[in-house]
Short mmCIF file of C-alpha atoms in Angstrom, two decimals:
data_model
loop_
_atom_site.label_atom_id
_atom_site.label_comp_id
_atom_site.label_asym_id
_atom_site.label_seq_id
_atom_site.Cartn_x
_atom_site.Cartn_y
_atom_site.Cartn_z
CA MET A 352 0.02 -0.06 -0.08
CA LYS A 353 2.75 2.44 0.89
CA ALA A 354 4.65 1.75 -2.33
CA SER A 355 1.65 2.39 -4.32
CA ARG A 356 1.29 5.89 -2.36
CA LYS A 357 4.78 6.45 -3.11
CA LEU A 358 4.51 5.63 -6.84
CA ASN A 359 1.38 7.77 -7.27
CA LEU A 360 3.36 10.71 -5.58
CA TYR A 361 6.32 10.16 -8.17
CA LEU A 362 4.08 10.38 -10.99
CA ILE A 363 2.36 13.40 -9.95
CA ILE A 364 5.79 15.22 -9.38
CA GLY A 365 6.83 14.15 -12.71
CA THR A 366 3.76 15.40 -14.30
CA VAL A 367 4.07 18.85 -12.85
CA LEU A 368 7.79 18.90 -13.70
CA PHE A 369 7.18 18.01 -17.34
CA PHE A 370 4.32 20.53 -18.00
CA GLY A 371 6.25 23.23 -15.91
CA CYS A 372 9.09 23.07 -18.30
CA GLY A 373 6.86 23.66 -21.34
CA GLU A 374 5.98 26.67 -23.33
CA LYS A 375 6.23 29.88 -21.34
CA TYR A 376 3.44 32.73 -21.52
CA GLU A 377 4.20 36.39 -20.99
CA SER A 378 2.03 37.91 -18.33
CA GLY A 379 -0.04 41.01 -19.41
CA PRO A 380 -3.34 42.73 -18.55
CA LEU A 381 -6.43 40.40 -18.61
CA VAL A 382 -8.17 42.89 -20.94
CA ALA A 383 -6.11 44.82 -23.53
CA ASP A 384 -7.18 47.80 -25.27
CA ASP A 385 -5.95 50.65 -27.53
CA THR A 386 -7.83 53.55 -25.91
CA PRO A 387 -5.58 56.09 -24.35
CA PRO A 388 -6.35 57.56 -21.05
CA PRO A 389 -7.25 61.15 -20.77
CA PRO A 390 -4.46 63.56 -19.87
CA VAL A 391 -3.71 65.02 -16.43
CA THR A 392 -5.47 68.07 -15.53
CA ASP A 393 -5.20 71.13 -13.04
CA VAL A 394 -1.37 71.02 -13.25
CA THR A 395 0.51 73.39 -10.57
CA ILE A 396 4.35 73.87 -9.98
CA ARG A 397 6.20 74.57 -6.75
CA ASN A 398 9.73 75.24 -7.89
CA THR A 399 12.35 73.78 -5.58
CA PRO A 400 16.21 74.02 -5.37
CA GLY A 401 17.46 72.03 -8.45
CA GLY A 402 13.97 70.96 -9.47
CA ALA A 403 10.10 71.09 -8.57
CA ILE A 404 7.15 69.49 -7.25
CA ILE A 405 4.55 69.05 -9.85
CA ASN A 406 0.88 68.48 -8.79
CA TYR A 407 -2.03 67.45 -10.82
CA SER A 408 -5.49 65.89 -11.06
CA ILE A 409 -5.63 62.18 -12.09
CA PRO A 410 -7.94 61.22 -14.92
CA ASP A 411 -10.97 59.21 -13.92
CA THR A 412 -10.32 56.02 -15.53
CA GLU A 413 -10.42 52.58 -14.01
CA ASP A 414 -7.27 51.11 -15.72
CA LEU A 415 -4.64 53.87 -15.09
CA ILE A 416 -1.87 52.97 -13.30
CA LEU A 417 0.75 55.74 -13.34
CA VAL A 418 1.66 59.07 -14.38
CA GLU A 419 5.15 59.70 -16.30
CA ALA A 420 7.28 62.99 -16.36
CA SER A 421 9.98 63.42 -19.06
CA PHE A 422 12.62 66.07 -18.80
CA VAL A 423 16.31 66.68 -19.85
CA ARG A 424 19.03 66.60 -17.30
CA ASN A 425 22.75 66.51 -18.39
CA GLU A 426 21.85 66.54 -22.06
CA GLU A 427 19.81 63.28 -21.56
CA VAL A 428 16.10 62.64 -21.44
CA VAL A 429 15.22 61.17 -18.17
CA THR A 430 11.87 60.08 -16.60
CA THR A 431 10.37 59.95 -13.40
CA ARG A 432 6.92 57.99 -12.50
CA SER A 433 4.16 58.22 -9.75
CA SER A 434 1.37 55.69 -9.17
CA ILE A 435 -2.27 56.62 -9.14
CA PHE A 436 -2.12 56.62 -5.35
CA ASN A 437 -0.14 59.90 -5.40
CA ASN A 438 -1.16 63.13 -7.38
CA GLU A 439 2.31 64.45 -7.45
CA LEU A 440 5.87 64.14 -9.15
CA GLU A 441 9.11 65.46 -7.90
CA ILE A 442 11.82 66.78 -10.40
CA GLU A 443 15.23 66.90 -8.92
CA GLY A 444 18.84 67.06 -10.15
CA LEU A 445 18.82 69.94 -12.23
CA ILE A 446 21.52 72.57 -11.72
CA SER A 447 20.24 75.25 -14.39
CA THR A 448 18.10 77.86 -13.09
CA GLU A 449 16.68 78.57 -16.46
CA PRO A 450 13.06 77.53 -17.49
CA GLN A 451 12.73 73.89 -18.53
CA GLU A 452 10.19 71.93 -20.01
CA VAL A 453 8.51 68.82 -18.39
CA THR A 454 6.07 66.37 -20.28
CA LEU A 455 3.58 64.62 -18.24
CA VAL A 456 1.78 61.49 -19.69
CA ALA A 457 -0.70 59.25 -18.00
CA VAL A 458 -0.40 55.54 -18.73
CA ASP A 459 -2.85 52.80 -18.53
CA ARG A 460 -2.70 48.93 -17.95
CA SER A 461 -2.48 48.44 -21.69
CA ASN A 462 0.47 50.78 -21.92
CA ASN A 463 -1.75 53.38 -23.59
CA ARG A 464 -0.26 56.83 -23.40
CA SER A 465 -2.49 60.09 -22.92
CA THR A 466 -1.89 63.04 -25.04
CA PRO A 467 1.14 64.77 -23.42
CA VAL A 468 0.93 67.93 -21.26
CA THR A 469 3.97 70.25 -21.20
CA VAL A 470 4.62 72.46 -18.43
CA ASN A 471 7.49 74.77 -17.63
CA ILE A 472 9.34 74.75 -14.41
CA THR A 473 12.15 77.11 -13.12
CA PRO A 474 14.48 75.62 -10.41
CA GLU A 475 15.85 77.52 -7.74
CA GLN A 476 19.69 77.40 -7.05
CA ALA A 477 20.85 73.87 -6.92
CA PRO A 478 22.24 72.53 -3.65
CA LEU A 479 25.44 71.70 -5.40
CA ILE A 480 25.95 75.33 -6.40
CA ASN A 481 25.10 76.40 -2.72
CA LEU A 482 27.85 73.95 -1.50
CA PHE A 483 30.42 75.53 -4.16
CA ASP A 484 29.49 79.00 -3.12
CA SER A 485 30.85 78.19 0.44
CA PHE A 486 34.41 76.69 -0.91
CA SER A 487 37.53 78.10 0.30
CA LEU A 488 41.20 77.03 -0.14
CA GLU A 489 43.90 77.44 2.34
CA SER A 490 47.30 75.94 3.33
CA ASP A 491 47.50 72.76 5.59
CA PHE A 492 50.31 70.54 6.56
CA GLY A 493 51.49 68.63 3.84
CA GLY A 494 48.76 69.89 1.48
CA ILE A 495 45.61 72.08 1.22
CA ARG A 496 42.41 72.13 3.11
CA LEU A 497 39.24 72.78 1.39
CA ASN A 498 36.49 74.48 3.64
CA TYR A 499 32.74 74.07 2.87
CA ASP A 500 29.34 74.28 4.30
CA ASN A 501 27.19 71.44 3.33
CA GLY A 502 24.06 72.64 5.14
CA GLU A 503 21.78 70.79 2.88
CA ALA A 504 23.64 67.43 3.49
CA ILE A 505 23.86 66.54 0.02
CA THR A 506 26.22 63.65 -1.11
CA THR A 507 29.16 64.82 -3.30
CA GLU A 508 32.61 63.84 -4.49
CA MET A 509 35.33 66.38 -4.33
CA LEU A 510 38.00 66.22 -6.87
CA LEU A 511 41.51 67.84 -6.62
CA TYR A 512 43.60 68.68 -9.72
CA THR A 513 47.03 69.84 -9.92
CA ARG A 514 49.71 70.72 -12.51
CA ASP A 515 52.14 67.89 -13.75
CA ASN A 516 55.68 68.30 -14.94
CA SER A 517 54.50 69.52 -18.32
CA GLY A 518 52.32 72.15 -16.72
CA ASN A 519 49.08 70.35 -17.78
CA TRP A 520 46.06 70.04 -15.15
CA THR A 521 45.80 66.50 -13.93
CA TYR A 522 43.46 64.64 -11.29
CA ASP A 523 45.32 64.03 -8.28
CA GLN A 524 42.91 63.17 -5.34
CA SER A 525 39.20 63.01 -4.41
CA ALA A 526 37.32 62.74 -1.14
CA PHE A 527 33.51 62.16 -0.63
CA VAL A 528 31.21 64.05 1.48
CA ILE A 529 27.95 62.48 2.43
CA ASN A 530 26.57 64.56 5.50
CA SER A 531 26.63 68.10 6.96
CA GLU A 532 28.65 67.40 9.90
CA SER A 533 32.23 67.73 8.82
CA LYS A 534 33.17 71.38 7.39
CA LYS A 535 36.58 70.60 5.78
CA VAL A 536 38.69 67.97 3.87
CA THR A 537 42.65 67.88 3.45
CA PHE A 538 44.45 66.99 0.30
CA ARG A 539 48.01 65.88 1.52
CA THR A 540 51.31 64.59 0.28
CA PHE A 541 52.44 67.89 -1.29
CA PRO A 542 55.83 69.63 -0.85
CA PRO A 543 55.95 73.07 0.82
CA GLU A 544 56.33 74.79 -2.55
CA ALA A 545 53.91 77.31 -4.26
CA GLN A 546 51.43 75.40 -6.40
CA GLU A 547 48.40 75.74 -8.36
CA PHE A 548 45.33 73.76 -7.44
CA TYR A 549 41.62 73.56 -8.16
CA VAL A 550 38.75 71.76 -6.89
CA ILE A 551 35.32 70.90 -8.36
CA ALA A 552 32.34 68.87 -6.98
CA ILE A 553 30.10 66.16 -8.61
CA ASP A 554 26.97 65.45 -7.12
CA ARG A 555 24.89 61.79 -7.83
CA TRP A 556 23.31 63.10 -10.85
CA ASN A 557 26.80 63.89 -12.50
CA ASN A 558 26.34 67.53 -12.00
CA VAL A 559 29.65 69.60 -11.86
CA THR A 560 30.34 72.77 -10.09
CA PRO A 561 32.72 75.53 -11.65
CA ARG A 562 36.44 75.36 -10.72
CA LEU A 563 37.86 76.98 -7.68
CA THR A 564 41.40 77.77 -8.28
CA ALA A 565 44.26 79.01 -5.98
CA THR A 566 48.14 79.01 -5.75
CA ILE A 567 48.91 77.66 -2.30
CA THR A 568 52.03 76.82 -0.58
CA PRO A 569 51.50 73.81 1.84
CA PHE A 570 53.02 73.77 5.36
CA GLU A 571 56.11 71.75 5.54
CA GLU A 572 55.21 68.32 7.20
CA LEU A 573 58.04 65.92 8.44
CA ARG A 574 57.82 62.31 9.17
CA ILE A 575 59.22 61.40 12.33
CA ASP A 576 60.97 58.01 12.64
CA ARG A 577 59.12 55.87 14.97
CA LEU A 578 62.38 54.01 16.02
CA ASN A 579 63.23 57.08 17.96
CA PHE A 580 60.08 56.86 20.01
CA SER A 581 60.39 55.68 23.72
CA PRO A 582 57.41 54.22 25.56
CA ILE A 583 55.81 55.84 28.21
CA ASN A 584 54.17 53.80 31.15
CA LEU A 585 51.58 55.42 32.96
CA ILE A 586 50.76 54.78 36.50
CA GLY A 587 47.58 52.72 36.77
#
């Protein structure tokens, strides 16, 4: 009796595996159509540093799934999406304060797209530029110190460039800033000689600041031979 049950179990498993390895079907909407949804309406804009928040009224159609915004960032068309459970989209990562176009499209379950609605946003000064405006360079031991105020706590990479032996600018060092707690970063390993430096910052959208250039003489920094150190035993 037990052997018969085992045999039946093996037959069932084999049947499932056999049919499970057969032809695959792509999933999709249960009912597809070619009727585009209505466009969004009542669009309002609140400009923000480096972007904007766009509010709108969602079309009254049952199969709507999202609203998509398209815009140009760093010479590339990028998109951001919001579901039907939200009536706003956030545009971010823009460095220019010039008016910029954003195209809004409603999309339904059959991937039909509504008539586009184009609006203009005028971003406020980007956080990356606010950070750059706080930059200052000064001498430090064995190098230079970059002072800054990252009050908006944006994530950036600071890049240092120097002149090579041929007088050409060349990348030398970099440092990451990921919060607003620190106020400075030091680039080291330079001799105490007057030298040209410049720094730039790059954010997570690959926006780049202008250059901050300065001629600085680092303070002399000497390495002490650790073999000349003597141990000090403290009481307790």
